[in-house]
Short mmCIF file of C-alpha atoms and ligand atoms in Angstrom, two decimals:
data_model
loop_
_atom_site.label_atom_id
_atom_site.label_comp_id
_atom_site.label_asym_id
_atom_site.label_seq_id
_atom_site.Cartn_x
_atom_site.Cartn_y
_atom_site.Cartn_z
CA MET A 780 28.63 2.60 -10.13
CA ASN A 781 27.96 6.37 -10.08
CA GLN A 782 24.55 7.38 -11.37
CA LYS A 783 24.83 9.67 -14.36
CA ALA A 784 23.56 13.21 -13.64
CA PRO A 785 20.52 14.00 -15.83
CA GLU A 786 21.03 16.32 -18.76
CA TYR A 787 18.47 19.07 -18.52
CA HIS A 788 16.29 19.85 -21.46
CA GLU A 789 15.48 23.57 -21.81
CA GLN A 790 11.77 22.72 -22.12
CA VAL A 791 11.64 20.79 -18.82
CA TYR A 792 11.07 22.51 -15.46
CA GLN A 793 14.29 22.51 -13.47
CA PRO A 794 13.97 21.72 -9.79
CA GLU A 795 13.50 24.92 -7.78
CA ALA A 796 12.70 25.88 -4.16
CA ASP A 797 9.13 24.58 -4.64
CA THR A 798 10.41 21.18 -5.83
CA TYR A 799 12.75 20.81 -2.81
CA LEU A 800 10.08 21.88 -0.29
CA LEU A 801 7.69 19.30 -1.73
CA LEU A 802 10.43 16.66 -1.84
CA SER A 803 11.21 17.04 1.88
CA SER A 804 7.47 16.72 2.73
CA VAL A 805 7.26 13.60 0.57
CA LYS A 806 10.18 12.06 2.45
CA ASN A 807 8.34 12.60 5.71
CA GLU A 808 5.01 11.30 4.40
CA ILE A 809 5.87 8.26 2.28
CA ARG A 810 5.37 4.82 3.80
CA ASN A 811 6.97 1.56 2.72
CA GLY A 812 4.60 -0.24 0.40
CA ASP A 813 2.62 2.87 -0.61
CA MET A 814 1.27 2.95 -4.14
CA VAL A 815 2.43 6.42 -5.25
CA LEU A 816 1.48 8.67 -8.15
CA GLU A 817 3.35 11.84 -9.00
CA VAL A 818 1.38 14.07 -11.37
CA GLY A 819 3.47 16.44 -13.49
CA THR A 820 6.84 14.88 -12.70
CA GLY A 821 9.01 17.27 -14.78
CA SER A 822 12.62 16.19 -14.36
CA GLY A 823 11.49 13.16 -12.32
CA ILE A 824 13.52 13.85 -9.18
CA ILE A 825 10.59 13.47 -6.77
CA ALA A 826 9.28 10.31 -8.39
CA GLN A 827 12.81 8.87 -8.43
CA ALA A 828 13.15 9.45 -4.67
CA CYS A 829 9.76 7.77 -4.12
CA SER A 830 10.79 4.72 -6.14
CA GLU A 831 13.42 3.97 -3.52
CA ARG A 832 10.69 3.40 -0.90
CA ALA A 833 7.55 2.46 -2.77
CA ARG A 834 6.00 1.57 -6.13
CA CYS A 835 5.72 4.86 -7.98
CA VAL A 836 4.14 5.88 -11.28
CA ALA A 837 4.49 9.39 -12.68
CA THR A 838 2.76 11.38 -15.39
CA ASP A 839 3.43 14.51 -17.42
CA VAL A 840 1.95 16.13 -20.53
CA ASN A 841 5.31 17.35 -21.67
CA PRO A 842 7.05 14.72 -23.84
CA HIS A 843 10.52 16.10 -23.02
CA ALA A 844 9.76 15.73 -19.31
CA CYS A 845 8.55 12.13 -19.84
CA ARG A 846 11.78 11.31 -21.70
CA MET A 847 13.89 12.89 -18.96
CA ALA A 848 12.05 11.19 -16.13
CA HIS A 849 12.27 7.88 -17.97
CA GLY A 850 16.04 8.44 -18.20
CA MET A 851 16.05 8.76 -14.43
CA GLY A 852 14.51 5.31 -14.15
CA VAL A 853 10.99 6.58 -13.40
CA GLU A 854 7.94 4.65 -14.66
CA VAL A 855 6.21 7.45 -16.52
CA VAL A 856 3.06 7.84 -18.60
CA ARG A 857 2.43 10.77 -20.89
CA THR A 858 -1.10 11.81 -20.08
CA ASP A 859 -3.27 14.69 -18.92
CA LEU A 860 -3.11 14.72 -15.08
CA TYR A 861 -4.07 11.10 -14.29
CA ALA A 862 -6.29 10.32 -17.29
CA GLY A 863 -6.26 6.58 -18.06
CA LEU A 864 -4.82 5.56 -14.70
CA LYS A 865 -6.92 3.37 -12.47
CA GLY A 866 -5.61 3.65 -8.89
CA PRO A 867 -6.38 3.64 -6.10
CA PHE A 868 -3.21 5.39 -4.97
CA ASP A 869 -2.15 5.74 -1.35
CA LEU A 870 -0.10 8.86 -1.98
CA ILE A 871 -0.55 11.39 -4.77
CA ILE A 872 1.99 14.20 -5.25
CA PHE A 873 1.57 17.31 -7.39
CA ASN A 874 3.61 20.49 -7.85
CA PRO A 875 1.18 22.08 -10.31
CA PRO A 876 1.52 24.98 -12.69
CA TYR A 877 0.26 27.72 -10.38
CA LEU A 878 1.15 31.17 -11.76
CA PRO A 879 -1.81 33.36 -12.61
CA THR A 880 -1.43 33.85 -16.35
CA ALA A 881 -3.57 36.01 -18.66
CA GLU A 882 -4.35 34.95 -22.21
CA ASN A 883 -1.95 37.52 -23.72
CA GLU A 884 0.89 36.44 -21.39
CA ARG A 885 0.93 32.82 -22.65
CA ILE A 886 3.99 31.55 -24.50
CA ASP A 887 3.44 28.68 -26.85
CA ASP A 888 6.02 26.18 -25.61
CA TRP A 889 6.23 23.07 -23.33
CA LEU A 890 7.66 25.02 -20.41
CA GLU A 891 4.42 27.01 -20.34
CA TYR A 892 2.70 23.86 -19.03
CA ALA A 893 4.93 24.00 -15.94
CA LEU A 894 3.92 27.54 -15.05
CA ASP A 895 0.56 28.59 -16.48
CA GLY A 896 -2.21 28.20 -13.89
CA GLY A 897 -4.81 30.15 -15.90
CA MET A 898 -6.32 33.46 -14.92
CA ASP A 899 -6.43 32.84 -11.14
CA GLY A 900 -3.54 30.32 -10.97
CA ARG A 901 -5.90 27.52 -9.94
CA ALA A 902 -7.17 26.22 -13.29
CA VAL A 903 -5.11 23.01 -13.35
CA ILE A 904 -5.51 22.50 -9.54
CA HIS A 905 -9.29 22.66 -10.05
CA GLN A 906 -9.16 19.93 -12.74
CA PHE A 907 -6.87 17.89 -10.54
CA ALA A 908 -9.26 18.13 -7.54
CA SER A 909 -12.40 17.32 -9.50
CA GLY A 910 -11.40 13.76 -10.40
CA LEU A 911 -9.50 12.92 -7.25
CA HIS A 912 -12.15 10.80 -5.52
CA ARG A 913 -11.88 8.27 -8.34
CA ILE A 914 -8.17 7.55 -7.91
CA LEU A 915 -7.33 8.35 -4.27
CA HIS A 916 -7.68 5.44 -1.81
CA PRO A 917 -10.31 6.18 0.84
CA TYR A 918 -7.47 6.56 3.37
CA GLY A 919 -5.04 8.04 0.82
CA ARG A 920 -3.10 11.29 1.16
CA VAL A 921 -2.24 14.03 -1.37
CA LEU A 922 0.72 16.36 -1.07
CA LEU A 923 0.14 19.51 -3.11
CA LEU A 924 2.46 22.46 -3.47
CA VAL A 925 0.72 25.87 -3.55
CA SER A 926 1.97 29.44 -3.55
CA SER A 927 0.57 32.63 -2.09
CA LEU A 928 0.41 33.77 -5.75
CA THR A 929 -2.15 31.02 -6.30
CA GLY A 930 -4.25 31.81 -3.24
CA ILE A 931 -3.68 29.55 -0.25
CA GLN A 932 -7.11 30.00 1.41
CA GLU A 933 -8.83 29.81 -1.97
CA THR A 934 -7.12 26.52 -2.75
CA ARG A 935 -8.16 25.12 0.67
CA GLU A 936 -11.78 26.11 -0.06
CA LEU A 937 -11.63 24.57 -3.53
CA PHE A 938 -10.69 21.19 -2.02
CA ALA A 939 -13.29 21.57 0.72
CA GLU A 940 -15.96 22.01 -1.96
CA GLU A 941 -14.85 18.72 -3.53
CA GLY A 942 -15.08 16.94 -0.15
CA PHE A 943 -11.46 17.04 1.04
CA LEU A 944 -9.71 18.25 4.15
CA SER A 945 -6.38 20.11 3.83
CA PHE A 946 -3.69 21.05 6.32
CA ILE A 947 -0.40 22.84 5.77
CA VAL A 948 2.49 20.52 6.62
CA SER A 949 5.39 22.64 5.52
CA GLU A 950 6.15 26.12 4.27
CA LYS A 951 8.89 28.46 3.11
CA THR A 952 8.97 32.11 2.24
CA THR A 953 11.04 33.05 -0.77
CA GLU A 954 11.38 36.42 -2.45
CA GLY A 955 7.83 37.82 -2.69
CA GLU A 956 6.19 34.38 -2.41
CA ARG A 957 5.04 32.02 0.35
CA LEU A 958 5.16 28.38 -0.65
CA VAL A 959 3.15 25.81 1.28
CA VAL A 960 2.65 22.07 1.07
CA PHE A 961 -0.91 20.91 1.74
CA ARG A 962 -1.65 17.45 3.01
CA ILE A 963 -5.08 16.58 1.66
CA THR A 964 -7.35 13.70 2.63
CA HIS A 965 -10.92 12.64 1.99
CA ASP A 966 -13.28 14.29 4.40
CA LEU A 967 -14.73 10.95 5.51
CA CYS A 968 -17.72 12.74 7.17
CA SER A 969 -18.67 14.28 3.81
CA LEU A 970 -18.29 10.88 2.06
CA ARG A 971 -20.72 9.32 4.55
CA GLY A 972 -23.16 12.17 4.17
C1 LIG B 409 5.90 23.25 -11.65
S1 LIG B 409 6.33 21.89 -12.72
C2 LIG B 409 6.83 20.71 -11.47
C3 LIG B 409 7.77 19.67 -12.01
C4 LIG B 409 8.35 18.70 -10.91
N1 LIG B 409 7.33 17.88 -10.32
C5 LIG B 409 9.04 19.52 -9.83
O1 LIG B 409 8.51 19.62 -8.73
O2 LIG B 409 10.12 20.04 -10.10
C6 LIG B 409 4.74 21.30 -13.20
C7 LIG B 409 4.78 20.06 -14.10
O3 LIG B 409 3.41 19.64 -14.37
C8 LIG B 409 3.29 19.31 -15.75
N2 LIG B 409 1.87 19.49 -16.12
C9 LIG B 409 1.21 20.63 -16.27
N3 LIG B 409 -0.07 20.39 -16.57
C10 LIG B 409 -0.22 19.04 -16.61
C11 LIG B 409 -1.30 18.18 -16.91
N4 LIG B 409 -2.54 18.66 -17.19
N5 LIG B 409 -1.09 16.85 -16.86
C12 LIG B 409 0.14 16.33 -16.56
N6 LIG B 409 1.25 17.13 -16.28
C13 LIG B 409 1.06 18.46 -16.32
C14 LIG B 409 4.23 20.24 -16.45
O4 LIG B 409 4.59 19.79 -17.73
C15 LIG B 409 5.40 20.29 -15.46
O5 LIG B 409 6.34 19.29 -15.74
#
């Protein structure tokens, strides 16, 4: 039976170059039997691909995104980042809202949650990093999409301050923007210290 193409909701982030770059890194990284979490699933296409290989749970704050991902067969929870989830997860995936956005540039709709990264573009990434030790398995991996607009080196330093190591595993330059995927793991030396 042909799977029905999802109907896009105007308030849900449509897959873009960043989505597809992250998706290809996920396909290289995922292992059979992984317990996977996708934070901010949007349309659900990444979580759906993961579900073919592993047990996958996804979250989003946007109710329209949750409905759409659920329609794609994704197990989805409406929550802030990973609040209320226990873990530990072997693989955590996040394409965060990363555009630097000033207070007076904000638009009051659900799509804003897909784009608005606060003043420096790293506000949501910072929140994401600060609770990560609780839910990431000691040998777990995170795949995080970041843009040059967000600050690639600054993001690496942010994770280092929280006790994580990050390496770029894939990248793409689009018009005026460099997109990278970070593979992030616990810095086991800093955990021991
Ligand atoms: C750039 S979009 C990425 C969507 C999808 N993963 C993709 O790659 O196409 C970011 C997603 O994160 C969600 N999001 C933003 N802040 C969030 C938060 N605090 N908790 C959960 N989801 C959040 C947004 O609603 C949006 O769906």
